[in-house]
PDB file of C-alpha atoms in Angstrom:
ATOM      1  CA  MET A 215      23.500 -37.434  -6.018  1.00  0.00           C
ATOM      2  CA  THR A 216      22.414 -34.411  -8.373  1.00  0.00           C
ATOM      3  CA  TRP A 217      19.137 -32.875  -6.919  1.00  0.00           C
ATOM      4  CA  THR A 218      16.379 -32.900  -9.584  1.00  0.00           C
ATOM      5  CA  ARG A 219      14.235 -30.193 -10.575  1.00  0.00           C
ATOM      6  CA  ALA A 220      11.282 -31.156  -8.152  1.00  0.00           C
ATOM      7  CA  GLU A 221      13.616 -31.255  -5.656  1.00  0.00           C
ATOM      8  CA  PHE A 222      14.618 -27.563  -6.158  1.00  0.00           C
ATOM      9  CA  LEU A 223      11.311 -26.169  -6.665  1.00  0.00           C
ATOM     10  CA  ALA A 224      10.324 -27.627  -3.010  1.00  0.00           C
ATOM     11  CA  ALA A 225      13.406 -26.068  -1.590  1.00  0.00           C
ATOM     12  CA  VAL A 226      12.798 -22.498  -3.259  1.00  0.00           C
ATOM     13  CA  ALA A 227       9.085 -22.891  -1.747  1.00  0.00           C
ATOM     14  CA  GLY A 228      10.369 -23.848   1.809  1.00  0.00           C
ATOM     15  CA  SER A 229      13.003 -20.828   1.556  1.00  0.00           C
ATOM     16  CA  GLY A 230      10.596 -18.016   0.702  1.00  0.00           C
ATOM     17  CA  VAL A 231      13.477 -16.219  -0.374  1.00  0.00           C
ATOM     18  CA  LEU A 232      12.595 -15.612  -3.700  1.00  0.00           C
ATOM     19  CA  SER A 233       9.705 -16.017  -6.058  1.00  0.00           C
ATOM     20  CA  PRO A 234       9.815 -19.289  -7.851  1.00  0.00           C
ATOM     21  CA  GLU A 235       9.697 -17.553 -11.366  1.00  0.00           C
ATOM     22  CA  TYR A 236      12.441 -15.295 -10.436  1.00  0.00           C
ATOM     23  CA  ALA A 237      14.311 -18.525  -8.474  1.00  0.00           C
ATOM     24  CA  ASP A 238      14.303 -20.281 -12.052  1.00  0.00           C
ATOM     25  CA  ASP A 239      15.474 -17.322 -14.061  1.00  0.00           C
ATOM     26  CA  VAL A 240      18.508 -16.840 -11.351  1.00  0.00           C
ATOM     27  CA  LEU A 241      18.984 -20.702 -11.578  1.00  0.00           C
ATOM     28  CA  VAL A 242      19.490 -20.521 -15.531  1.00  0.00           C
ATOM     29  CA  ARG A 243      21.877 -17.634 -15.472  1.00  0.00           C
ATOM     30  CA  LEU A 244      23.713 -18.563 -12.473  1.00  0.00           C
ATOM     31  CA  ALA A 245      24.525 -21.778 -13.709  1.00  0.00           C
ATOM     32  CA  HIS A 246      25.257 -20.969 -17.421  1.00  0.00           C
ATOM     33  CA  HIS A 247      27.463 -17.884 -16.417  1.00  0.00           C
ATOM     34  CA  SER A 248      29.562 -19.432 -13.935  1.00  0.00           C
ATOM     35  CA  THR A 249      30.396 -22.786 -15.715  1.00  0.00           C
ATOM     36  CA  ALA A 250      30.637 -21.101 -19.526  1.00  0.00           C
ATOM     37  CA  ILE A 251      33.365 -19.019 -17.574  1.00  0.00           C
ATOM     38  CA  GLU A 252      35.367 -21.947 -16.724  1.00  0.00           C
ATOM     39  CA  GLY A 253      34.977 -23.468 -20.254  1.00  0.00           C
ATOM     40  CA  ASN A 254      31.530 -25.282 -20.273  1.00  0.00           C
ATOM     41  CA  THR A 255      30.221 -25.708 -23.729  1.00  0.00           C
ATOM     42  CA  LEU A 256      26.348 -25.405 -22.994  1.00  0.00           C
ATOM     43  CA  THR A 257      24.667 -22.137 -24.176  1.00  0.00           C
ATOM     44  CA  LEU A 258      21.978 -20.534 -22.349  1.00  0.00           C
ATOM     45  CA  ALA A 259      19.026 -22.145 -24.289  1.00  0.00           C
ATOM     46  CA  ASP A 260      20.908 -25.433 -23.322  1.00  0.00           C
ATOM     47  CA  THR A 261      20.871 -24.727 -19.923  1.00  0.00           C
ATOM     48  CA  VAL A 262      16.913 -23.968 -20.109  1.00  0.00           C
ATOM     49  CA  THR A 263      16.534 -27.058 -21.626  1.00  0.00           C
ATOM     50  CA  LEU A 264      18.221 -29.177 -19.021  1.00  0.00           C
ATOM     51  CA  LEU A 265      17.767 -27.283 -16.011  1.00  0.00           C
ATOM     52  CA  VAL A 266      13.685 -26.382 -16.740  1.00  0.00           C
ATOM     53  CA  ASP A 267      12.413 -29.041 -19.414  1.00  0.00           C
ATOM     54  CA  GLN A 268      14.670 -31.645 -18.116  1.00  0.00           C
ATOM     55  CA  ARG A 269      16.139 -32.680 -21.104  1.00  0.00           C
ATOM     56  CA  VAL A 270      19.754 -33.263 -22.718  1.00  0.00           C
ATOM     57  CA  PRO A 271      20.012 -30.781 -25.040  1.00  0.00           C
ATOM     58  CA  VAL A 272      22.596 -31.871 -27.305  1.00  0.00           C
ATOM     59  CA  ALA A 273      23.275 -35.250 -28.318  1.00  0.00           C
ATOM     60  CA  GLY A 274      27.027 -35.683 -27.150  1.00  0.00           C
ATOM     61  CA  THR A 275      27.189 -33.362 -24.580  1.00  0.00           C
ATOM     62  CA  PRO A 276      29.790 -34.242 -22.403  1.00  0.00           C
ATOM     63  CA  VAL A 277      28.542 -35.548 -19.322  1.00  0.00           C
ATOM     64  CA  ARG A 278      30.836 -33.618 -17.134  1.00  0.00           C
ATOM     65  CA  ASP A 279      29.228 -30.515 -18.914  1.00  0.00           C
ATOM     66  CA  LEU A 280      26.016 -31.785 -17.767  1.00  0.00           C
ATOM     67  CA  TYR A 281      27.060 -32.035 -14.286  1.00  0.00           C
ATOM     68  CA  GLU A 282      28.703 -28.956 -13.878  1.00  0.00           C
ATOM     69  CA  VAL A 283      25.422 -27.233 -14.880  1.00  0.00           C
ATOM     70  CA  ALA A 284      22.717 -29.368 -13.113  1.00  0.00           C
ATOM     71  CA  ASN A 285      24.749 -29.364  -9.901  1.00  0.00           C
ATOM     72  CA  HIS A 286      23.505 -25.849  -9.404  1.00  0.00           C
ATOM     73  CA  TYR A 287      19.926 -27.180  -8.274  1.00  0.00           C
ATOM     74  CA  GLU A 288      21.581 -27.948  -5.237  1.00  0.00           C
ATOM     75  CA  ALA A 289      23.899 -25.163  -5.120  1.00  0.00           C
ATOM     76  CA  PHE A 290      21.572 -22.546  -5.572  1.00  0.00           C
ATOM     77  CA  ALA A 291      18.912 -24.401  -3.105  1.00  0.00           C
ATOM     78  CA  ARG A 292      21.596 -24.314  -0.192  1.00  0.00           C
ATOM     79  CA  VAL A 293      22.208 -20.653  -0.875  1.00  0.00           C
ATOM     80  CA  LEU A 294      18.747 -19.850  -0.480  1.00  0.00           C
ATOM     81  CA  ARG A 295      18.525 -21.827   2.663  1.00  0.00           C
ATOM     82  CA  ALA A 296      21.433 -20.169   4.229  1.00  0.00           C
ATOM     83  CA  VAL A 297      19.879 -17.089   3.445  1.00  0.00           C
ATOM     84  CA  ALA A 298      16.389 -17.804   4.804  1.00  0.00           C
ATOM     85  CA  GLN A 299      17.906 -18.974   7.981  1.00  0.00           C
ATOM     86  CA  ASP A 300      19.848 -15.915   8.266  1.00  0.00           C
ATOM     87  CA  GLU A 301      22.985 -18.474   8.338  1.00  0.00           C
ATOM     88  CA  PRO A 302      26.358 -16.711   8.808  1.00  0.00           C
ATOM     89  CA  LEU A 303      29.205 -17.478   6.302  1.00  0.00           C
ATOM     90  CA  THR A 304      31.389 -20.174   7.804  1.00  0.00           C
ATOM     91  CA  THR A 305      34.071 -22.656   6.241  1.00  0.00           C
ATOM     92  CA  ALA A 306      31.177 -25.180   6.895  1.00  0.00           C
ATOM     93  CA  LEU A 307      28.945 -23.746   4.662  1.00  0.00           C
ATOM     94  CA  ILE A 308      31.872 -23.108   2.037  1.00  0.00           C
ATOM     95  CA  LEU A 309      32.306 -26.768   2.140  1.00  0.00           C
ATOM     96  CA  HIS A 310      29.164 -27.436   1.348  1.00  0.00           C
ATOM     97  CA  LEU A 311      28.656 -25.171  -1.467  1.00  0.00           C
ATOM     98  CA  HIS A 312      31.766 -27.059  -3.012  1.00  0.00           C
ATOM     99  CA  ALA A 313      30.621 -30.405  -2.155  1.00  0.00           C
ATOM    100  CA  THR A 314      27.029 -30.014  -4.318  1.00  0.00           C
ATOM    101  CA  LEU A 315      28.797 -27.911  -7.156  1.00  0.00           C
ATOM    102  CA  MET A 316      31.532 -30.691  -7.689  1.00  0.00           C
ATOM    103  CA  ASP A 317      28.783 -33.675  -7.104  1.00  0.00           C
ATOM    104  CA  HIS A 318      30.284 -36.633  -9.698  1.00  0.00           C
ATOM    105  CA  LEU A 319      33.107 -34.042 -10.682  1.00  0.00           C
ATOM    106  CA  ALA A 320      35.851 -34.403  -7.984  1.00  0.00           C
ATOM    107  CA  HIS A 321      36.501 -37.506  -5.433  1.00  0.00           C
ATOM    108  CA  ASP A 322      37.772 -34.571  -3.057  1.00  0.00           C
ATOM    109  CA  ARG A 323      34.278 -32.504  -3.186  1.00  0.00           C
ATOM    110  CA  GLY A 324      33.678 -30.777  -0.017  1.00  0.00           C
ATOM    111  CA  GLN A 325      37.184 -30.986   1.264  1.00  0.00           C
ATOM    112  CA  TYR A 326      40.396 -28.583   0.804  1.00  0.00           C
ATOM    113  CA  LYS A 327      43.130 -29.713  -1.403  1.00  0.00           C
ATOM    114  CA  THR A 328      45.796 -31.802  -0.242  1.00  0.00           C
ATOM    115  CA  SER A 329      48.700 -31.063  -3.136  1.00  0.00           C
ATOM    116  CA  THR A 330      49.661 -27.748  -4.756  1.00  0.00           C
ATOM    117  CA  ASN A 331      47.510 -26.441  -7.820  1.00  0.00           C
ATOM    118  CA  ILE A 332      48.345 -23.761 -10.158  1.00  0.00           C
ATOM    119  CA  VAL A 333      45.965 -21.294 -12.182  1.00  0.00           C
ATOM    120  CA  THR A 334      47.082 -21.270 -15.967  1.00  0.00           C
ATOM    121  CA  GLY A 335      47.792 -17.932 -17.122  1.00  0.00           C
ATOM    122  CA  ALA A 336      47.948 -16.413 -13.510  1.00  0.00           C
ATOM    123  CA  SER A 337      50.869 -14.130 -12.476  1.00  0.00           C
ATOM    124  CA  TRP A 338      50.483 -15.547  -8.789  1.00  0.00           C
ATOM    125  CA  GLN A 339      50.484 -18.835  -6.970  1.00  0.00           C
ATOM    126  CA  PRO A 340      47.718 -19.948  -5.123  1.00  0.00           C
ATOM    127  CA  THR A 341      48.212 -20.971  -1.260  1.00  0.00           C
ATOM    128  CA  ALA A 342      50.244 -23.694  -0.346  1.00  0.00           C
ATOM    129  CA  PRO A 343      47.796 -26.752   1.002  1.00  0.00           C
ATOM    130  CA  ALA A 344      49.053 -26.844   4.609  1.00  0.00           C
ATOM    131  CA  ARG A 345      48.104 -22.913   4.687  1.00  0.00           C
ATOM    132  CA  VAL A 346      44.609 -23.522   3.881  1.00  0.00           C
ATOM    133  CA  PRO A 347      42.583 -24.568   6.736  1.00  0.00           C
ATOM    134  CA  ASP A 348      43.690 -21.352   8.804  1.00  0.00           C
ATOM    135  CA  LEU A 349      43.492 -18.880   5.916  1.00  0.00           C
ATOM    136  CA  MET A 350      39.997 -20.192   5.214  1.00  0.00           C
ATOM    137  CA  ARG A 351      38.759 -19.726   8.704  1.00  0.00           C
ATOM    138  CA  GLN A 352      40.286 -16.133   8.910  1.00  0.00           C
ATOM    139  CA  TRP A 353      38.827 -15.540   5.466  1.00  0.00           C
ATOM    140  CA  ALA A 354      35.457 -16.590   6.368  1.00  0.00           C
ATOM    141  CA  ASP A 355      35.607 -14.618   9.699  1.00  0.00           C
ATOM    142  CA  GLN A 356      36.778 -11.575   8.099  1.00  0.00           C
ATOM    143  CA  THR A 357      33.967 -11.717   5.174  1.00  0.00           C
ATOM    144  CA  GLU A 358      31.181 -12.421   7.328  1.00  0.00           C
ATOM    145  CA  TRP A 359      31.995  -9.514   9.563  1.00  0.00           C
ATOM    146  CA  GLN A 360      31.870  -7.707   6.625  1.00  0.00           C
ATOM    147  CA  THR A 361      28.909  -9.085   4.758  1.00  0.00           C
ATOM    148  CA  ALA A 362      26.828  -8.320   7.965  1.00  0.00           C
ATOM    149  CA  ASN A 363      28.022  -4.960   8.778  1.00  0.00           C
ATOM    150  CA  LEU A 364      28.630  -2.965   5.779  1.00  0.00           C
ATOM    151  CA  ASP A 365      26.640  -1.322   3.458  1.00  0.00           C
ATOM    152  CA  ASN A 366      26.524   0.047   0.014  1.00  0.00           C
ATOM    153  CA  GLU A 367      29.497   0.970  -1.651  1.00  0.00           C
ATOM    154  CA  ALA A 368      31.628  -0.231   1.294  1.00  0.00           C
ATOM    155  CA  LEU A 369      29.851  -3.891   0.970  1.00  0.00           C
ATOM    156  CA  LEU A 370      30.414  -4.185  -2.780  1.00  0.00           C
ATOM    157  CA  GLU A 371      34.033  -3.442  -2.176  1.00  0.00           C
ATOM    158  CA  ALA A 372      34.452  -6.060   0.566  1.00  0.00           C
ATOM    159  CA  VAL A 373      32.614  -8.495  -1.295  1.00  0.00           C
ATOM    160  CA  ALA A 374      34.855  -7.814  -4.531  1.00  0.00           C
ATOM    161  CA  SER A 375      37.952  -7.948  -2.167  1.00  0.00           C
ATOM    162  CA  ALA A 376      37.319 -11.135  -0.429  1.00  0.00           C
ATOM    163  CA  HIS A 377      36.426 -12.662  -3.731  1.00  0.00           C
ATOM    164  CA  ILE A 378      39.799 -11.851  -5.086  1.00  0.00           C
ATOM    165  CA  ALA A 379      41.217 -13.160  -1.872  1.00  0.00           C
ATOM    166  CA  PHE A 380      39.354 -16.578  -1.741  1.00  0.00           C
ATOM    167  CA  GLU A 381      40.365 -17.077  -5.754  1.00  0.00           C
ATOM    168  CA  ARG A 382      44.116 -16.491  -4.601  1.00  0.00           C
ATOM    169  CA  ILE A 383      43.825 -18.918  -1.601  1.00  0.00           C
ATOM    170  CA  HIS A 384      42.321 -21.223  -4.096  1.00  0.00           C
ATOM    171  CA  PRO A 385      41.183 -23.679  -1.677  1.00  0.00           C
ATOM    172  CA  PHE A 386      40.179 -26.836  -3.612  1.00  0.00           C
ATOM    173  CA  SER A 387      41.378 -28.759  -6.216  1.00  0.00           C
ATOM    174  CA  ASP A 388      39.002 -27.799  -8.541  1.00  0.00           C
ATOM    175  CA  GLY A 389      35.691 -25.573  -8.721  1.00  0.00           C
ATOM    176  CA  ASN A 390      37.286 -22.605  -6.743  1.00  0.00           C
ATOM    177  CA  GLY A 391      35.438 -20.168  -9.262  1.00  0.00           C
ATOM    178  CA  ARG A 392      32.218 -21.454  -9.163  1.00  0.00           C
ATOM    179  CA  THR A 393      32.288 -21.938  -5.617  1.00  0.00           C
ATOM    180  CA  GLY A 394      33.382 -18.321  -5.139  1.00  0.00           C
ATOM    181  CA  ARG A 395      30.670 -17.050  -7.398  1.00  0.00           C
ATOM    182  CA  ALA A 396      27.934 -18.840  -5.534  1.00  0.00           C
ATOM    183  CA  ILE A 397      29.567 -17.440  -2.458  1.00  0.00           C
ATOM    184  CA  ILE A 398      28.995 -13.794  -4.123  1.00  0.00           C
ATOM    185  CA  ALA A 399      25.692 -15.080  -4.661  1.00  0.00           C
ATOM    186  CA  TYR A 400      24.975 -15.855  -1.143  1.00  0.00           C
ATOM    187  CA  GLN A 401      26.406 -12.604   0.126  1.00  0.00           C
ATOM    188  CA  THR A 402      24.409 -10.522  -2.305  1.00  0.00           C
ATOM    189  CA  ILE A 403      21.146 -12.149  -1.869  1.00  0.00           C
ATOM    190  CA  ARG A 404      21.501 -11.854   1.765  1.00  0.00           C
ATOM    191  CA  ARG A 405      21.995  -8.019   1.417  1.00  0.00           C
ATOM    192  CA  PHE A 406      20.302  -7.039  -1.396  1.00  0.00           C
ATOM    193  CA  GLY A 407      17.636  -9.138  -2.005  1.00  0.00           C
ATOM    194  CA  PHE A 408      18.656 -10.480  -5.768  1.00  0.00           C
ATOM    195  CA  PRO A 409      22.300 -11.897  -6.444  1.00  0.00           C
ATOM    196  CA  ALA A 410      25.166 -10.196  -8.501  1.00  0.00           C
ATOM    197  CA  ILE A 411      26.224 -12.448 -11.453  1.00  0.00           C
ATOM    198  CA  VAL A 412      29.362 -12.247 -13.247  1.00  0.00           C
ATOM    199  CA  GLN A 413      28.582 -12.853 -16.976  1.00  0.00           C
ATOM    200  CA  VAL A 414      30.639 -15.059 -19.199  1.00  0.00           C
ATOM    201  CA  THR A 415      30.803 -12.284 -21.464  1.00  0.00           C
ATOM    202  CA  ARG A 416      32.835 -10.142 -18.992  1.00  0.00           C
ATOM    203  CA  ARG A 417      35.315 -13.141 -18.565  1.00  0.00           C
ATOM    204  CA  PRO A 418      38.247 -11.189 -20.055  1.00  0.00           C
ATOM    205  CA  ALA A 419      37.842  -8.251 -17.508  1.00  0.00           C
ATOM    206  CA  TYR A 420      36.783 -10.533 -14.837  1.00  0.00           C
ATOM    207  CA  ILE A 421      39.933 -12.667 -15.022  1.00  0.00           C
ATOM    208  CA  THR A 422      42.366  -9.540 -15.240  1.00  0.00           C
ATOM    209  CA  MET A 423      40.626  -7.971 -12.334  1.00  0.00           C
ATOM    210  CA  LEU A 424      41.390 -11.327 -10.371  1.00  0.00           C
ATOM    211  CA  ASP A 425      44.940 -11.003 -11.516  1.00  0.00           C
ATOM    212  CA  ALA A 426      45.399  -7.590 -10.802  1.00  0.00           C
ATOM    213  CA  GLN A 427      43.635  -7.434  -7.522  1.00  0.00           C
ATOM    214  CA  ASP A 428      41.450  -4.953  -8.857  1.00  0.00           C
ATOM    215  CA  ALA A 429      38.690  -4.797  -6.138  1.00  0.00           C
ATOM    216  CA  PRO A 430      37.253  -1.499  -7.322  1.00  0.00           C
ATOM    217  CA  GLY A 431      37.015  -2.322 -10.928  1.00  0.00           C
ATOM    218  CA  LEU A 432      35.327  -5.663  -9.670  1.00  0.00           C
ATOM    219  CA  SER A 433      33.100  -3.750  -7.464  1.00  0.00           C
ATOM    220  CA  ARG A 434      31.638  -2.086 -10.225  1.00  0.00           C
ATOM    221  CA  LEU A 435      31.474  -4.914 -12.428  1.00  0.00           C
ATOM    222  CA  LEU A 436      29.340  -6.164  -9.410  1.00  0.00           C
ATOM    223  CA  ALA A 437      27.300  -3.029  -9.501  1.00  0.00           C
ATOM    224  CA  VAL A 438      26.423  -2.997 -12.665  1.00  0.00           C
ATOM    225  CA  SER A 439      25.091  -6.501 -12.048  1.00  0.00           C
ATOM    226  CA  LEU A 440      22.886  -5.579  -9.553  1.00  0.00           C
ATOM    227  CA  ALA A 441      21.627  -2.745 -11.187  1.00  0.00           C
ATOM    228  CA  ASP A 442      20.305  -5.020 -13.902  1.00  0.00           C
ATOM    229  CA  GLU A 443      19.182  -7.793 -11.569  1.00  0.00           C
ATOM    230  CA  ALA A 444      17.130  -5.301  -9.397  1.00  0.00           C
ATOM    231  CA  ALA A 445      14.801  -4.345 -12.429  1.00  0.00           C
ATOM    232  CA  ARG A 446      14.702  -8.195 -13.704  1.00  0.00           C
ATOM    233  CA  ARG A 447      13.231  -9.249 -10.426  1.00  0.00           C
ATOM    234  CA  THR A 448      10.441  -6.753 -10.950  1.00  0.00           C
ATOM    235  CA  GLN A 449       9.774  -8.099 -14.420  1.00  0.00           C
ATOM    236  CA  ALA A 450       9.832 -12.001 -13.039  1.00  0.00           C
TER     237      ALA A 450
END
């Protein structure tokens, strides 16, 4: 069941990772940009109306669009809990993040894909379903080591490379992009204290970087996001 705002605020307070004001700010922007990259029709103002004012922003908004955004209550709370408890990046955490993001949206939420999927417009093919469990265990082990042990530019390049690898595995039938960007939020809050958020305005460059496996380019994009976020956190 999709969380309420009250449940989200209680989780924020319980984690103690971010101030309530800044957590609200991050929630709205993460939910908006990550879903808009996938084609969600809600604007940033609509997202504020839904998540902060708890009102449906526009009559006739597709229910799917509402759930895609509202599911970030629980998903972002799960990220903050993992950071607060110094929880390592594991396949269990990844599956849980997917389950929260795909609540009411996918029958197989929190489960790896069982049939072949494609990425429209991509020059590559996602990993075959039978190989996903083993590859995801390897991916999680390597990414956890990098997240815990690397610093500064090396860390950001590792985050970028891991994100590209995750999207190429494409472990789920749907929701891969949103889950991958939630993992980036977890990694960057854990190490920097604030998230790197890929903005929808950068979507063309971001998609090109994923397709070309341009980890240095994506690393620079994440670095710019973190610099903006550092300033924003002090103002929240």
